[in-house]
XYZ file of C-alpha atoms in Angstrom:
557
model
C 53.183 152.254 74.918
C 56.643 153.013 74.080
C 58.217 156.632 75.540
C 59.880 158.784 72.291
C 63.145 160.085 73.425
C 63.857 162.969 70.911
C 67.022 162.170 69.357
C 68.394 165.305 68.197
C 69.212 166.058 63.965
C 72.664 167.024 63.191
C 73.210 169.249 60.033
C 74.688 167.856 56.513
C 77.064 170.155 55.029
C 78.800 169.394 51.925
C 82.286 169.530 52.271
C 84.769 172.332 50.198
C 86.488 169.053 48.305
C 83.567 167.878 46.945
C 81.985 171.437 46.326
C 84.996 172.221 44.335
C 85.863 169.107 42.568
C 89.209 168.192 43.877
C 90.732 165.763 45.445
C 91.975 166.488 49.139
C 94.236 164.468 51.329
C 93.675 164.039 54.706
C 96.356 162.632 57.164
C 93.446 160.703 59.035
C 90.155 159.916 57.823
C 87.870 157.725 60.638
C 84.600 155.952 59.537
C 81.722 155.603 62.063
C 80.429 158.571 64.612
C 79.413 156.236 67.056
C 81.632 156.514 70.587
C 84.972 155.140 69.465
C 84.914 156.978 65.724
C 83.848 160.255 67.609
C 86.853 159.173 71.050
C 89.599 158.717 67.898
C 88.471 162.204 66.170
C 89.277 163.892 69.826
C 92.456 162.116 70.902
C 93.616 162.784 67.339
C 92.991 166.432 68.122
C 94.841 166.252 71.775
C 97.518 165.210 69.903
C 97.438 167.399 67.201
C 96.479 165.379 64.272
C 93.451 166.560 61.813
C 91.282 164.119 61.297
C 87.816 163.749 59.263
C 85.070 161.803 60.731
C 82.158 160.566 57.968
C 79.026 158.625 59.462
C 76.450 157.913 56.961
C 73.998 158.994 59.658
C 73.084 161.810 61.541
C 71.898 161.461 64.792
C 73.210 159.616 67.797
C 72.888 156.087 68.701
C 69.208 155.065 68.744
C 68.411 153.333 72.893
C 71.331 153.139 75.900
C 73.333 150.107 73.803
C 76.601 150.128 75.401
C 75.860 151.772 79.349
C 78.709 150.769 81.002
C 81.886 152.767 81.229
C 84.796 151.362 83.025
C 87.738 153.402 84.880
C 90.157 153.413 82.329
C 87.960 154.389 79.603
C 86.883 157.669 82.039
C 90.572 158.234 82.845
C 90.685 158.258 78.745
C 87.978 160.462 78.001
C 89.614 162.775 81.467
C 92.302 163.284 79.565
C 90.115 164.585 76.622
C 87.847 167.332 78.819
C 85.323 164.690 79.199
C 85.478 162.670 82.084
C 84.123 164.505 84.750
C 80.769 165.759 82.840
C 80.481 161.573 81.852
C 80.991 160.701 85.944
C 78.084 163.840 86.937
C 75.861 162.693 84.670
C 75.998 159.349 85.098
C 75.468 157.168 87.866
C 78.278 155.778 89.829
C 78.081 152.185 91.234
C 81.015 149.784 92.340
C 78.507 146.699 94.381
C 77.413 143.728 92.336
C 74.662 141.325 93.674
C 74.552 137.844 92.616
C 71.441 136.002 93.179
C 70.011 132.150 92.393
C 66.552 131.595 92.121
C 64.841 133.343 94.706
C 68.019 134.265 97.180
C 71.372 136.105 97.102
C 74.145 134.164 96.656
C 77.032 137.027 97.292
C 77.509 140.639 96.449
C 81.057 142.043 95.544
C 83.021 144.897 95.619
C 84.300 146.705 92.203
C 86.652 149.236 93.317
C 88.358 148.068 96.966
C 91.009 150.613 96.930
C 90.358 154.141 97.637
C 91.973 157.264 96.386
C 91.107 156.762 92.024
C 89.956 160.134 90.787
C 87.581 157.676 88.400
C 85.075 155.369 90.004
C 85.255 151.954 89.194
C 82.012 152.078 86.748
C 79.391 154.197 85.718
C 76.279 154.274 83.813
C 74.988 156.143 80.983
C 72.952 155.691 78.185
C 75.324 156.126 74.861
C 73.405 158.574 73.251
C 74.362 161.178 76.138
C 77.888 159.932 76.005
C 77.540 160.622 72.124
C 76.008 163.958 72.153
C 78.862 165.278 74.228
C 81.275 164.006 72.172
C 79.451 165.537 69.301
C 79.505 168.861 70.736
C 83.228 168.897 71.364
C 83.881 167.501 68.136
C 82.399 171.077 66.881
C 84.535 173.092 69.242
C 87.537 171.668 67.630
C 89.466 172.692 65.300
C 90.711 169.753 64.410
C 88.090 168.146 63.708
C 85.853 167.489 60.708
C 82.669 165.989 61.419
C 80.704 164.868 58.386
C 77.160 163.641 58.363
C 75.587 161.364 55.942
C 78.988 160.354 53.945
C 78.239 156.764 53.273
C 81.987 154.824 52.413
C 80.802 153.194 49.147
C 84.777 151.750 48.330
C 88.144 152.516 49.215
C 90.814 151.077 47.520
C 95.030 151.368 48.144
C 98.463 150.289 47.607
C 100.698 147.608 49.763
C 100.800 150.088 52.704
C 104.207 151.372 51.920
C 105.142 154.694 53.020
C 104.184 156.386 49.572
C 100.908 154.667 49.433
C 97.248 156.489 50.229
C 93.680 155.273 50.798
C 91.339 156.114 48.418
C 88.006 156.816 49.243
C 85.127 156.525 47.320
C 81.864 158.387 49.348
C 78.414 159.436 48.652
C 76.696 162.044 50.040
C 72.996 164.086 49.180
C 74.940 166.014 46.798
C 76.158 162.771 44.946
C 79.328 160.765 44.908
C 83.277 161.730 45.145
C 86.621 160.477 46.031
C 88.904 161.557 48.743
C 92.358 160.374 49.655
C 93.906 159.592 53.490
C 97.211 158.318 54.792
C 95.327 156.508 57.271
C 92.085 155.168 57.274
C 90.420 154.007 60.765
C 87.604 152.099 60.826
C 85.211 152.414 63.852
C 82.162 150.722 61.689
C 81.251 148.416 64.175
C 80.701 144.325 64.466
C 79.289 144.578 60.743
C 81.822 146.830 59.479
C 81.660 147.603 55.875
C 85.280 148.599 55.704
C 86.596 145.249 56.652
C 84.285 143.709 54.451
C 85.518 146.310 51.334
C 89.499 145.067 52.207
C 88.470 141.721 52.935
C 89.431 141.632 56.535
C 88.715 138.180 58.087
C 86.311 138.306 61.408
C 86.573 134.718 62.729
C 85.676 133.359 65.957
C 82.146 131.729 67.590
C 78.512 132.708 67.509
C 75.970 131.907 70.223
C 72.861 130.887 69.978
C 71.556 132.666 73.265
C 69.650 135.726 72.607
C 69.196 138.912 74.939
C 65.767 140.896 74.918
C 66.762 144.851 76.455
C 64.563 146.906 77.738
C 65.066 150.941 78.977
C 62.597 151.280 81.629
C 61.542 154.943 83.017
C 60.634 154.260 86.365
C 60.822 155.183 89.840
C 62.191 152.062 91.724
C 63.502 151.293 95.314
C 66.438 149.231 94.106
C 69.854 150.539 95.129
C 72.338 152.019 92.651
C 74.197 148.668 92.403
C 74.542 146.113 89.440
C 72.203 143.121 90.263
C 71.925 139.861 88.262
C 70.107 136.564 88.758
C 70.715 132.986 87.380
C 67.175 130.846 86.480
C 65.246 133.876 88.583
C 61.638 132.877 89.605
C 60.144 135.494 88.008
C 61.990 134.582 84.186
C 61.651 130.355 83.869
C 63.256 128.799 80.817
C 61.232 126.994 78.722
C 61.968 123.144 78.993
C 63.059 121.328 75.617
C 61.436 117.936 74.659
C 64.363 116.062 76.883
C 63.177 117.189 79.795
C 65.696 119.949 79.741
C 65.011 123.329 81.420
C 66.434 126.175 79.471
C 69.115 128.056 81.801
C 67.855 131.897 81.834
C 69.632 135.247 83.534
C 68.183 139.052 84.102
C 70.701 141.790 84.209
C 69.179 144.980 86.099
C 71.460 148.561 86.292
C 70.353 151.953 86.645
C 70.948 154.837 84.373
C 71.041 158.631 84.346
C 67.258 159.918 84.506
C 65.570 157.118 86.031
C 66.124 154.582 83.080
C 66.564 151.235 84.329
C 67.947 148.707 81.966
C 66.942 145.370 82.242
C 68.486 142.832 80.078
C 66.259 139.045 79.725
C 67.754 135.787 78.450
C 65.553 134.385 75.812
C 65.009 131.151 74.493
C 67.269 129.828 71.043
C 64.050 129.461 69.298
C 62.720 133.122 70.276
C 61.616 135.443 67.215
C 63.063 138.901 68.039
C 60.275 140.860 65.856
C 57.758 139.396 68.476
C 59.794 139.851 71.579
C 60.048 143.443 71.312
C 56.574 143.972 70.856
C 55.260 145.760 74.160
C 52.431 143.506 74.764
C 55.220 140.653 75.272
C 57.523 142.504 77.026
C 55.709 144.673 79.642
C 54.142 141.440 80.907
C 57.783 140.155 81.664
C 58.796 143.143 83.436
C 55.472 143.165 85.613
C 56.531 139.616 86.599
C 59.786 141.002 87.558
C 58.465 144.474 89.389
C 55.194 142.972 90.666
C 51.813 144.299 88.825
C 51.027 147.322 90.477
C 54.745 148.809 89.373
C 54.665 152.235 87.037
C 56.974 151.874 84.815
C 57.347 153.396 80.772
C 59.173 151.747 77.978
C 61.731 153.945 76.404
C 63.617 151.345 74.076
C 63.642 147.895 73.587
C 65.743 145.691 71.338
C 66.891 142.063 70.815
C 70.452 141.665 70.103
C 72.456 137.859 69.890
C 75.848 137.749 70.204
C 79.074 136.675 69.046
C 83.232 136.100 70.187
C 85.323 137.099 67.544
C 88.142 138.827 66.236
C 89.841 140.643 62.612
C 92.831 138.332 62.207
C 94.859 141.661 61.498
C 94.180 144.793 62.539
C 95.864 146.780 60.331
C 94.914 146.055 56.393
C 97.120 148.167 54.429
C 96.780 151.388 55.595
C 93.237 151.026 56.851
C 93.273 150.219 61.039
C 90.792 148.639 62.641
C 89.457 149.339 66.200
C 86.237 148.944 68.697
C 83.461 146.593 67.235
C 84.521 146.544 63.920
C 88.280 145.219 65.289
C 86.745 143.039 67.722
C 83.100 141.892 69.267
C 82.446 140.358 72.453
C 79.418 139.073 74.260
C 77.784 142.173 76.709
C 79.011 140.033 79.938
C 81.347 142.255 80.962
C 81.213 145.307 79.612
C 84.051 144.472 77.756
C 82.732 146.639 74.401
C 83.383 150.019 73.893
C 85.763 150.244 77.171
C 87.848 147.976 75.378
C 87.713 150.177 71.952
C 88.549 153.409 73.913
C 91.632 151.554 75.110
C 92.112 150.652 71.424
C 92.008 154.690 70.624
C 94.350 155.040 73.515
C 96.778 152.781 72.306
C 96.961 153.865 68.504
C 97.094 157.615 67.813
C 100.000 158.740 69.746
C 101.351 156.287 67.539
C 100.064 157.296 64.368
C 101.058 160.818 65.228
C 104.874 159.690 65.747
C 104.982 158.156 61.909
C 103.118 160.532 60.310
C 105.016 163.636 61.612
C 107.962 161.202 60.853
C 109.809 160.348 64.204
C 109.055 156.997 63.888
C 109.019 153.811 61.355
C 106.083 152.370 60.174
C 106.537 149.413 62.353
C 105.485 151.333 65.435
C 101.469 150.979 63.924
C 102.167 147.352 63.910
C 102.440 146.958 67.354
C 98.691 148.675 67.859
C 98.195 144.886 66.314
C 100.503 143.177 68.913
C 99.312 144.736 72.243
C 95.922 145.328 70.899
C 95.184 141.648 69.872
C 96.445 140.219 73.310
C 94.048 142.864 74.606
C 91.322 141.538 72.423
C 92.341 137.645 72.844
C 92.349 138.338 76.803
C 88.725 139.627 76.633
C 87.563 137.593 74.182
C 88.644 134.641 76.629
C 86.811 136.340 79.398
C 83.681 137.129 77.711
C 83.438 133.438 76.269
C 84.242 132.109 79.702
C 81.275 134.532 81.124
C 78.917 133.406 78.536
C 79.444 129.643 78.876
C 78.955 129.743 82.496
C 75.673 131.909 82.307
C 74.349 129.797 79.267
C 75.000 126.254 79.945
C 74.535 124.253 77.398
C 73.945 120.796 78.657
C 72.470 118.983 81.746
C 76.075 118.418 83.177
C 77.151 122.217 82.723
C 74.298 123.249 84.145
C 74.403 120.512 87.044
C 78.319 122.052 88.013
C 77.356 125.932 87.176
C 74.645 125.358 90.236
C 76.528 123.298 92.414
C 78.932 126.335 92.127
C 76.533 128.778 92.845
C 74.895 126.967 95.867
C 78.127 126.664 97.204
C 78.966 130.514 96.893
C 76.448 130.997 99.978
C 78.055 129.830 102.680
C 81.853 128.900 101.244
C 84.235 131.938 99.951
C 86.418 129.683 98.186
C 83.582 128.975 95.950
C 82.621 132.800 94.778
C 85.469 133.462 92.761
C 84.398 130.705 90.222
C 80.969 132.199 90.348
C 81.184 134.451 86.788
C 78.000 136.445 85.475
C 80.756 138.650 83.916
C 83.975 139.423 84.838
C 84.046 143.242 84.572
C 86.349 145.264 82.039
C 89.689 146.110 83.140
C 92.594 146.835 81.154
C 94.755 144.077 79.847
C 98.775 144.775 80.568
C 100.480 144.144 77.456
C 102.687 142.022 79.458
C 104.727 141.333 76.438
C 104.473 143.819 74.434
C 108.411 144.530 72.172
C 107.976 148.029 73.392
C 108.774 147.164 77.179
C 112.212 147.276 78.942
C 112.068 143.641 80.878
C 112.324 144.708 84.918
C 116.279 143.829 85.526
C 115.582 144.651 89.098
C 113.350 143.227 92.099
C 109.857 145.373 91.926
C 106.363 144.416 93.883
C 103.064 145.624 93.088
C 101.105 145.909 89.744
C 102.992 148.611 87.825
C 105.386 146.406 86.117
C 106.107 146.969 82.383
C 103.252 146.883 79.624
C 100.881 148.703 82.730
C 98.583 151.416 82.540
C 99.584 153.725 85.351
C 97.073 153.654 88.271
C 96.078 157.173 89.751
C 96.595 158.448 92.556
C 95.929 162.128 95.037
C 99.266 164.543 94.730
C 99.330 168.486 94.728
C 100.731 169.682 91.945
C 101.321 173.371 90.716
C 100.454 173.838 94.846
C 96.642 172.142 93.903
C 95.420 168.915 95.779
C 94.979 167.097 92.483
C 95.461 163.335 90.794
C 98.681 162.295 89.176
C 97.295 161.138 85.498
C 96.199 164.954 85.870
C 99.179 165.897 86.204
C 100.647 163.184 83.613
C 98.282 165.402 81.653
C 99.367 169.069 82.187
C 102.375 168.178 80.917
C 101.459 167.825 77.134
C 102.498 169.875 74.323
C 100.074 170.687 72.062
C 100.351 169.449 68.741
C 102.609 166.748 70.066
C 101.680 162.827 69.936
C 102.551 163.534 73.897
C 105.881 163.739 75.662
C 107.306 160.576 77.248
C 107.812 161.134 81.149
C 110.879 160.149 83.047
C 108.592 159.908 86.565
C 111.851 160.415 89.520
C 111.804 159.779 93.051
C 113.856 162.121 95.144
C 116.755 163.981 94.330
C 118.858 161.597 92.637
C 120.483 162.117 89.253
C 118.096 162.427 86.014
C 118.131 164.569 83.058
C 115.627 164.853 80.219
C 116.620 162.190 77.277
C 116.011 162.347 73.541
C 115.647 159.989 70.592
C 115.603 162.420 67.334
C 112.825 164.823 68.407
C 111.303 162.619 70.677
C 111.406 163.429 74.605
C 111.255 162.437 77.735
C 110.767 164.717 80.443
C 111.546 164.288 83.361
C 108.586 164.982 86.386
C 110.219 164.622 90.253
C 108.263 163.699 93.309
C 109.287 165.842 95.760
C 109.898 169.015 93.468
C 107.078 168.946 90.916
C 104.236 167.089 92.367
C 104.223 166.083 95.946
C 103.197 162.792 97.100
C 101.492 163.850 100.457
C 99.545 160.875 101.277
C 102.364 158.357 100.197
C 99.842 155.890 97.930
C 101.561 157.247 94.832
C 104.938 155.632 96.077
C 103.285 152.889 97.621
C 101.304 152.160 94.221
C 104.343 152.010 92.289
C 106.996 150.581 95.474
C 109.100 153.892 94.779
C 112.110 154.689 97.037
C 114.643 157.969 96.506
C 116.131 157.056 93.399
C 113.433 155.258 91.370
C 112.692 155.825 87.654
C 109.865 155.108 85.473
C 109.436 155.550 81.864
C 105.903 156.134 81.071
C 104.296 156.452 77.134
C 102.277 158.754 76.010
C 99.059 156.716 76.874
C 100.498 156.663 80.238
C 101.660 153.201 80.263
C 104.809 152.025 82.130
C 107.657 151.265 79.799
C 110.440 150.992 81.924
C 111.565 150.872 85.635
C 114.915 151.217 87.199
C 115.726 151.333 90.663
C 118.360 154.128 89.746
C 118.715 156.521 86.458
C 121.269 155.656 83.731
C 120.625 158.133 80.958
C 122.181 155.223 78.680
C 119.641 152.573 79.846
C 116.814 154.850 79.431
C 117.611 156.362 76.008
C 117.380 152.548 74.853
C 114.311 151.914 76.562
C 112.981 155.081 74.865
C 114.463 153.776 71.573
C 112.234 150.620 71.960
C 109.276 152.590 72.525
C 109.408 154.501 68.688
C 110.086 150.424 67.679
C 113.349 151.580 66.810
């Protein structure tokens, strides 16, 4: 029988506003508690911003649903208090196994290079993830987290400067109306906010569906992402052509000893009876062998779908995570890709709002975000069509490929049962300053900066650490003018916007050398680095001149 995981009950309170009958206006106003509603109320507090979370809910997410957290997303949440209590409780894993049929076709490595403060992936279930959040969602300030407000309308203006949202919201104590500059929508894949503005969600649906199951259980299996094409233990059924159904398992472990195990189902599969226990304990004694002890904690059925909001921004309503963009689980490509959306926006949103910067610096959340979104939605269908073949021939090349992957290298990299999130450089993005001088490595324009050990304030420490220390509260977040050596350099301005300048050599020291090597430094060097620590800029020497303008581009000025 299934295990009952308590979910814990979090309080209604009616709000003063609708107590009192008025209407309030809120600079930010974020629908959906789930983890990127709850990651934009908290960044929008680093930086400073109040912001009012509603969820017609009130409890966390119900089973594990998204489990796998990526580096950047960590390096994210660091930055927010966060990341290290996500990496202890969860469990840490960088080797993948591929296997076909009965026998291991390769294994691979996530995370090759050492020295990242974050490890390349962990996992853990989203209602812990959520119930932290939660919590420091209540220590803030800032923060205004309301429980079963259902968003019944919203209506608003062009988008102009002088325009509001209008929010129409219903509670247990009845129905009112609240006004926001901004409105960000973290609804998920069936957002009701797009559908209110009439935001269009195009793109492909598959067919294929997924049964999950969280499995309590004390198992043998390393800490290590395994996944098998057509295993012997899951057959597909065989169609009246004579065609065998392609299927896949997906096994990771979680914090607690819950295993997840994901099964490919048939097209014609009911979901209502594939989530009974009697059908799905049987598949997961085929898997573990009969004598295995195992619980159920959760099980669902879930199909899928590639698509995207042709705009997201509507107005003044922004759209981000699930509700901006949905991809197929392959990947992990999810909620680390809505973090990144968070990341990306609310410095942003900060500038224009505390007016330092035009309106047209929230349109390029759309720009960079949608290649982001495009790029993964590319991946994810590329993942899915190679797991899911859909014809004799597909399936015919898919397993020529995977027999091959055995015994020939050239042969794995073609081999895709998900290529795992990582962040997309918004390689051509109109805030970046275009490289006018030779660089190597990976920290070109458009970048998120990659980590690295330094001591700084005389600690052995990490270098997006000490990107961090460096914030002003109440600030969308200080530009940095990061400065090799001694060479010339002075702080630059653009109205009240900054950039600081942090030296290597006098305020963090690069002792082991992979800081300079990461980013192929030499005395002199200068990089311009956002406020969600992306590169902007790179110059080989400082001209105050050049930089200013590069800064300039950066406020899409």
């Amino acid at each position: 029988m299934l295990k009952t995981y308590t979910y814990p009950q979090f309080d209604y309170r009616q709000s003063a506003e609708q107590k009192e009958g008025r209407l309030a206006r809120h600079p930010v106003v974020i629908i959906g508690a789930g983890p990127i509603g709850l990651t934009t109320a908290l960044e929008c507090a680093y930086r400073g911003l109040p912001a009012v979370i509603i969820d017609d809910n009130n409890t966390v997410s119900i089973g594990s649903r998204a489990v796998c957290y990526a580096k950047r997303p960590l390096e994210v949440w660091d930055r927010l208090g966060l990341g290290e209590g996500f990496v202890d409780k969860g469990v840490s894993w960088k080797v993948g196994r591929v296997f076909h049929r009965e026998e291991q076709v390769y294994q691979f490595d996530l995370l090759p290079e050492p020295d990242h403060k974050m490890p390349a992936m962990i996992n853990l279930q989203q209602y812990y993830l959520e119930e932290a959040m939660v919590a420091a969602c209540e220590r803030s300030d800032l923060v205004d987290l309301r429980w079963k407000h259902k968003l019944l309308a919203i209506s608003q203006g062009d988008g102009s400067s002088d325009e509001v949202a209008t929010l129409t919201v219903e509670t247990p104590d009845g129905v009112f109306q609240m006004e926001a500059d901004w409105v960000i929508a973290c609804d998920g894949a069936n957002s009701d906010t797009r559908r209110m503005v009439n935001g269009q969600f195009t793109g492909q649906f598959f067919q294929d569906r997924f049964l999950i199951a969280d499995v309590v259980m004390d198992a043998g299996f390393p800490t290590e992402r395994w996944f098998w094409f057509d295993p012997p233990f899951h057959r597909g059924a065989v169609r009246p052509d004579g065609f065998r159904m392609p299927t896949s398992v997906l096994l990771h472990k979680q914090a607690d000893n819950v295993w997840r195990i994901d099964f490919q189902l048939g097209w014609d599969s009911d979901p209502e009876e594939e989530k009974k226990p009697e059908k799905v304990i049987p598949r997961i004694q085929a898997m573990l062998g009969p004598e295995a002890k195992f619980e159920l904690e959760w099980v669902s059925v879930y199909q899928f779908a590639c698509r995207r909001v042709d705009n997201f921004r509507c107005g003044r309503v922004i759209f981000a995570g699930d509700a901006a963009h949905q991809v197929s689980p392959f990947g992990a490509r999810g909620a680390n890709t809505g973090v990144q959306d968070i990341d990306n926006l609310v410095w942003k949103l900060k500038l224009v709002l505390d007016g330092l910067a035009p309106p047209a610096l929230v349109d390029s959340y759309h720009e960079e975000r949608a290649f982001a979104a495009d790029d993964n939605l590319l991946n994810s269908t590329r993942s899915t069509d190679f797991i899911t073949p859909k014809s004799a021939a597909s399936l015919r090349m898919r397993d020529a490929v995977l027999e091959l992957a055995r015994s020939e290298p050239f042969a794995r990299p073609l081999v895709n049962s998900g290529r795992l999130s990582t962040p997309t450089p918004y390689v051509n993005s109109s805030l970046n300053t275009a490289d006018t001088e030779d660089f190597a490595g990976k920290m070109r324009p458009g970048s998120n900066c990659a980590d690295a050990p330094v001591v700084f304030n005389g600690q052995a420490g990490w270098f997006l650490n000490a990107l961090n220390a460096r914030h002003t509260p109440g600030s969308a977040g200080d530009f940095t003018l990061l400065v090799w050596g001694d060479g010339p350099a002075e702080p630059i301005s653009v109205g009240a916007v900054n950039a600081r300048v942090l030296r290597v050599g006098r305020d963090l020291q690069d002792t082991t050398g992979v800081l300079t090597q990461r980013y192929d430094a030499r005395p002199g060097t200068v990089y311009l680095i956002r406020p969600d620590q992306h590169v902007a800029a790179r110059w080989r020497s400082f001209d105050a001149a050049q930089a200013t303008s590069a800064l300039r581009r950066c406020l899409a000025m």
